[in-house]
């Protein structure tokens, strides 16, 4: 709970400072409800559910479920943004999801029986997909960094309360490297990273941009090799290349022309 909520508190603090220093105007009343959807998806549910789930299953196991996020985001973009991808896009997306899941399964500890944590991860994927799609649309109105900043500020009271509860139940104790990891989650993963992500989604089309997420399990394994010294096998390299190729095909697929109203 401390990791899931505490990193949001760090990000919300930075967001508040940025909004105040740049004198951003308050969102319109109708935009607050949409910001609540964004905050619920990316600030509350996804961080908390994934944090809880990864206390009982390996990260490689979690990557199997999280690999479904690009397809889920594309679906949310179609439903919310009324985008019209061609059949080639969906074929590339499904191939990419299958390749990413297979890639994650191929990693040590990636295969395992269904666990209660899988349900939490699936809900986290759905919440993030909705938050990404709604945030991408809002970024076209408020701006990319403004959207994530307002969403963080809106969710801040709840996340501060949860972080305080976590500290009261068990005061955090960690090594310097672990605190550095926590700082990275709060500053980069929860705040700065969304600047580029929502900017990309705002430029769109969101269905195509969302497929960039397919390379996430590949990058996770690569960073694990560089930082943690885990080995890179031939299967890893081949699987990673397949995932990246599918992501490239999905990103390059064009949308169907909008229907004529004449």
Coordinates of C-alpha atoms in Angstrom, one line a residue:
X1 CA 0.0 0.0 0.0
X2 CA 2.9 2.4 0.8
X3 CA 4.5 1.8 -2.7
X4 CA 1.2 2.1 -4.5
X5 CA -0.1 5.2 -2.7
X6 CA 3.2 6.8 -1.7
X7 CA 4.5 7.2 -5.2
X8 CA 1.3 9.0 -6.1
X9 CA 1.8 11.4 -3.2
X10 CA 5.3 12.2 -4.4
X11 CA 4.0 12.8 -8.0
X12 CA 1.0 14.9 -6.7
X13 CA 3.4 17.2 -4.8
X14 CA 5.4 17.8 -7.9
X15 CA 2.3 18.3 -9.9
X16 CA 0.9 20.9 -7.4
X17 CA 4.1 22.9 -7.6
X18 CA 4.2 22.8 -11.4
X19 CA 0.5 23.9 -11.7
X20 CA 1.0 26.8 -9.2
X21 CA 4.3 28.0 -10.7
X22 CA 2.8 28.1 -14.2
X23 CA -0.5 29.6 -13.0
X24 CA -2.7 27.1 -14.8
X25 CA -6.4 27.8 -15.0
X26 CA -8.7 25.4 -13.2
X27 CA -10.4 22.8 -15.4
X28 CA -14.0 23.3 -16.3
X29 CA -16.7 21.6 -14.2
X30 CA -17.4 19.0 -16.9
X31 CA -13.6 18.2 -17.1
X32 CA -13.3 17.4 -13.4
X33 CA -15.5 14.3 -13.9
X34 CA -13.3 13.1 -16.7
X35 CA -10.2 13.8 -14.7
X36 CA -11.7 11.6 -11.9
X37 CA -11.8 8.8 -14.5
X38 CA -8.2 9.4 -15.4
X39 CA -7.1 9.6 -11.8
X40 CA -9.0 6.5 -10.8
X41 CA -7.4 4.5 -13.6
X42 CA -3.7 5.6 -13.5
X43 CA -3.3 7.1 -10.1
X44 CA -5.4 4.9 -7.8
X45 CA -6.3 1.5 -9.2
X46 CA -3.4 0.5 -11.5
X47 CA -0.6 1.4 -9.0
X48 CA -2.4 -0.1 -6.0
X49 CA -3.6 -3.3 -7.7
X50 CA -0.3 -4.0 -9.4
X51 CA 1.6 -3.3 -6.2
X52 CA -0.6 -5.8 -4.2
X53 CA -0.5 -8.4 -6.9
X54 CA 3.3 -8.3 -7.3
X55 CA 3.7 -9.1 -3.6
X56 CA 2.5 -12.7 -4.3
X57 CA 3.5 -13.4 -8.0
X58 CA 6.8 -12.8 -9.8
X59 CA 7.2 -9.7 -12.0
X60 CA 7.5 -12.0 -15.0
X61 CA 4.2 -13.6 -14.2
X62 CA 2.7 -10.1 -13.9
X63 CA 4.1 -9.2 -17.3
X64 CA 2.0 -12.0 -18.9
X65 CA -1.2 -10.1 -17.8
X66 CA 0.1 -6.6 -18.3
X67 CA 1.1 -7.6 -21.9
X68 CA -2.7 -7.3 -22.6
X69 CA -2.6 -3.6 -21.9
X70 CA -1.9 -2.3 -25.5
X71 CA -4.9 -4.2 -26.9
X72 CA -7.1 -3.1 -23.9
X73 CA -6.1 0.5 -24.5
X74 CA -6.8 0.3 -28.2
X75 CA -10.3 -1.1 -27.4
X76 CA -10.9 1.7 -25.0
X77 CA -9.8 4.2 -27.6
X78 CA -12.3 2.8 -30.1
X79 CA -15.1 2.9 -27.6
X80 CA -14.3 6.3 -26.2
X81 CA -12.6 8.1 -29.0
X82 CA -14.6 6.5 -31.9
X83 CA -11.5 5.7 -33.8
X84 CA -11.8 3.2 -36.7
X85 CA -8.7 1.0 -37.1
X86 CA -8.5 -1.2 -40.1
X87 CA -8.5 -5.0 -39.9
X88 CA -4.7 -5.0 -40.4
X89 CA -4.4 -3.1 -37.2
X90 CA -6.4 -5.6 -35.1
X91 CA -4.4 -8.5 -36.6
X92 CA -1.1 -6.8 -35.7
X93 CA -2.4 -5.9 -32.3
X94 CA -3.6 -9.5 -31.5
X95 CA -0.4 -10.9 -32.9
X96 CA 1.6 -8.4 -30.7
X97 CA -0.4 -9.3 -27.6
X98 CA 0.1 -13.0 -28.3
X99 CA 3.8 -12.5 -28.9
X100 CA 4.1 -10.4 -25.7
X101 CA 2.3 -13.0 -23.6
X102 CA 4.4 -15.8 -25.2
X103 CA 7.6 -13.7 -24.6
X104 CA 6.6 -13.2 -20.9
X105 CA 5.8 -16.9 -20.5
X106 CA 9.2 -17.8 -21.9
X107 CA 11.0 -16.0 -19.1
X108 CA 12.0 -17.9 -16.0
X109 CA 9.1 -17.9 -13.6
X110 CA 6.8 -16.5 -16.3
X111 CA 4.6 -19.6 -16.5
X112 CA 2.4 -20.6 -13.6
X113 CA -1.1 -21.4 -12.6
X114 CA -3.8 -18.8 -12.4
X115 CA -3.6 -16.9 -9.1
X116 CA -6.0 -14.5 -7.3
X117 CA -3.4 -11.8 -8.2
X118 CA -4.2 -12.4 -11.9
X119 CA -7.7 -11.0 -11.3
X120 CA -6.2 -7.9 -9.7
X121 CA -3.8 -7.5 -12.6
X122 CA -6.7 -7.8 -15.1
X123 CA -8.7 -5.1 -13.3
X124 CA -5.6 -3.0 -13.2
X125 CA -5.2 -3.4 -17.0
X126 CA -8.8 -2.4 -17.6
X127 CA -8.5 0.6 -15.3
X128 CA -5.3 1.8 -16.9
X129 CA -6.7 1.3 -20.4
X130 CA -9.7 3.6 -19.6
X131 CA -7.5 6.1 -17.9
X132 CA -5.2 6.2 -20.9
X133 CA -8.0 6.7 -23.4
X134 CA -9.8 9.4 -21.4
X135 CA -6.5 11.1 -20.6
X136 CA -5.5 11.1 -24.3
X137 CA -8.7 12.9 -25.1
X138 CA -8.4 15.4 -22.2
X139 CA -4.8 16.1 -23.2
X140 CA -6.1 17.6 -26.4
X141 CA -8.0 20.1 -24.3
X142 CA -5.9 20.7 -21.2
X143 CA -2.4 19.8 -22.4
X144 CA -0.5 16.6 -21.7
X145 CA 1.3 17.4 -18.5
X146 CA -1.6 19.5 -17.2
X147 CA -3.9 16.5 -17.6
X148 CA -1.8 14.1 -15.5
X149 CA -1.1 16.9 -13.0
X150 CA -4.7 17.7 -12.4
X151 CA -5.5 14.0 -12.1
X152 CA -2.8 13.5 -9.5
X153 CA -4.0 16.5 -7.5
X154 CA -7.6 15.3 -7.6
X155 CA -6.6 11.9 -6.3
X156 CA -4.1 13.3 -3.7
X157 CA -6.4 13.3 -0.7
X158 CA -7.2 9.6 -1.0
X159 CA -3.6 8.7 -1.7
X160 CA -2.3 10.7 1.2
X161 CA -4.7 9.0 3.5
X162 CA -3.7 5.5 2.3
X163 CA 0.0 6.3 2.5
X164 CA -0.5 7.6 6.1
X165 CA -2.4 4.4 7.0
X166 CA 0.4 2.3 5.5
X167 CA 3.0 4.2 7.5
X168 CA 1.0 3.9 10.7
X169 CA 0.5 0.1 10.3
X170 CA 4.2 -0.5 9.3
X171 CA 6.7 2.3 9.1
X172 CA 8.7 1.8 5.9
X173 CA 12.3 0.7 6.2
X174 CA 14.5 0.3 3.1
X175 CA 18.0 0.4 1.7
X176 CA 19.3 3.5 -0.1
X177 CA 18.8 1.6 -3.4
X178 CA 15.2 0.8 -2.6
X179 CA 14.5 4.4 -1.7
X180 CA 16.0 5.4 -5.0
X181 CA 13.7 3.0 -6.7
X182 CA 10.7 4.5 -4.9
X183 CA 11.8 8.0 -5.9
X184 CA 12.0 6.9 -9.5
X185 CA 8.5 5.5 -9.3
X186 CA 7.2 8.7 -8.0
X187 CA 9.1 11.2 -10.1
X188 CA 9.4 9.4 -13.4
X189 CA 6.9 6.5 -13.7
X190 CA 4.1 8.4 -12.0
X191 CA 4.8 12.0 -13.2
X192 CA 7.4 12.8 -15.9
X193 CA 6.8 9.7 -18.0
X194 CA 3.1 10.7 -18.5
X195 CA 4.2 14.0 -20.1
X196 CA 5.4 12.2 -23.2
X197 CA 2.8 9.4 -23.0
X198 CA -0.3 11.7 -23.0
X199 CA 1.3 14.0 -25.5
X200 CA 1.7 11.0 -27.8
X201 CA -1.9 9.9 -27.2
X202 CA -3.2 13.4 -27.8
X203 CA -1.4 13.5 -31.2
X204 CA -2.8 10.1 -31.9
X205 CA -4.4 8.1 -33.2
X206 CA -4.6 6.6 -29.8
X207 CA -5.2 3.1 -31.1
X208 CA -1.9 3.1 -32.9
X209 CA 0.2 5.0 -30.3
X210 CA -1.0 2.6 -27.5
X211 CA 0.8 -0.3 -29.3
X212 CA 4.1 1.2 -28.3
X213 CA 3.4 -0.4 -24.9
X214 CA 4.1 -3.8 -26.5
X215 CA 7.8 -3.2 -26.1
X216 CA 7.3 -2.8 -22.3
X217 CA 8.0 -6.4 -21.4
X218 CA 11.0 -6.4 -23.7
X219 CA 12.4 -3.3 -22.1
X220 CA 11.7 -4.7 -18.6
X221 CA 13.8 -7.8 -19.4
X222 CA 16.5 -5.7 -20.9
X223 CA 16.8 -3.4 -17.9
X224 CA 16.7 -6.5 -15.6
X225 CA 19.7 -7.8 -17.4
X226 CA 21.6 -4.4 -17.1
X227 CA 20.6 -3.6 -13.6
X228 CA 20.1 -7.0 -11.9
X229 CA 22.5 -9.0 -14.0
X230 CA 19.8 -11.4 -15.3
X231 CA 20.9 -13.4 -18.4
X232 CA 19.5 -12.7 -21.9
X233 CA 18.9 -15.9 -23.7
X234 CA 18.5 -16.5 -27.5
X235 CA 14.7 -17.1 -26.9
X236 CA 14.5 -13.7 -25.2
X237 CA 16.2 -11.9 -28.1
X238 CA 14.0 -13.7 -30.7
X239 CA 10.8 -13.1 -28.7
X240 CA 11.7 -9.5 -28.2
X241 CA 12.3 -8.9 -31.9
X242 CA 8.9 -10.5 -32.7
X243 CA 7.1 -8.2 -30.2
X244 CA 8.8 -5.1 -31.5
X245 CA 8.0 -6.1 -35.1
X246 CA 4.3 -6.5 -34.2
X247 CA 4.3 -3.1 -32.5
X248 CA 5.8 -1.5 -35.6
X249 CA 3.1 -3.1 -37.8
X250 CA 0.3 -1.9 -35.5
X251 CA 1.6 1.6 -35.3
X252 CA 2.0 1.9 -39.1
X253 CA -1.6 0.6 -39.8
X254 CA -3.9 3.4 -40.9
X255 CA -7.3 4.2 -39.7
X256 CA -10.5 3.8 -41.7
X257 CA -11.8 7.0 -43.2
X258 CA -14.5 8.6 -41.1
X259 CA -18.0 7.9 -42.4
X260 CA -19.5 10.6 -44.5
X261 CA -22.6 12.4 -43.1
X262 CA -23.7 13.9 -46.5

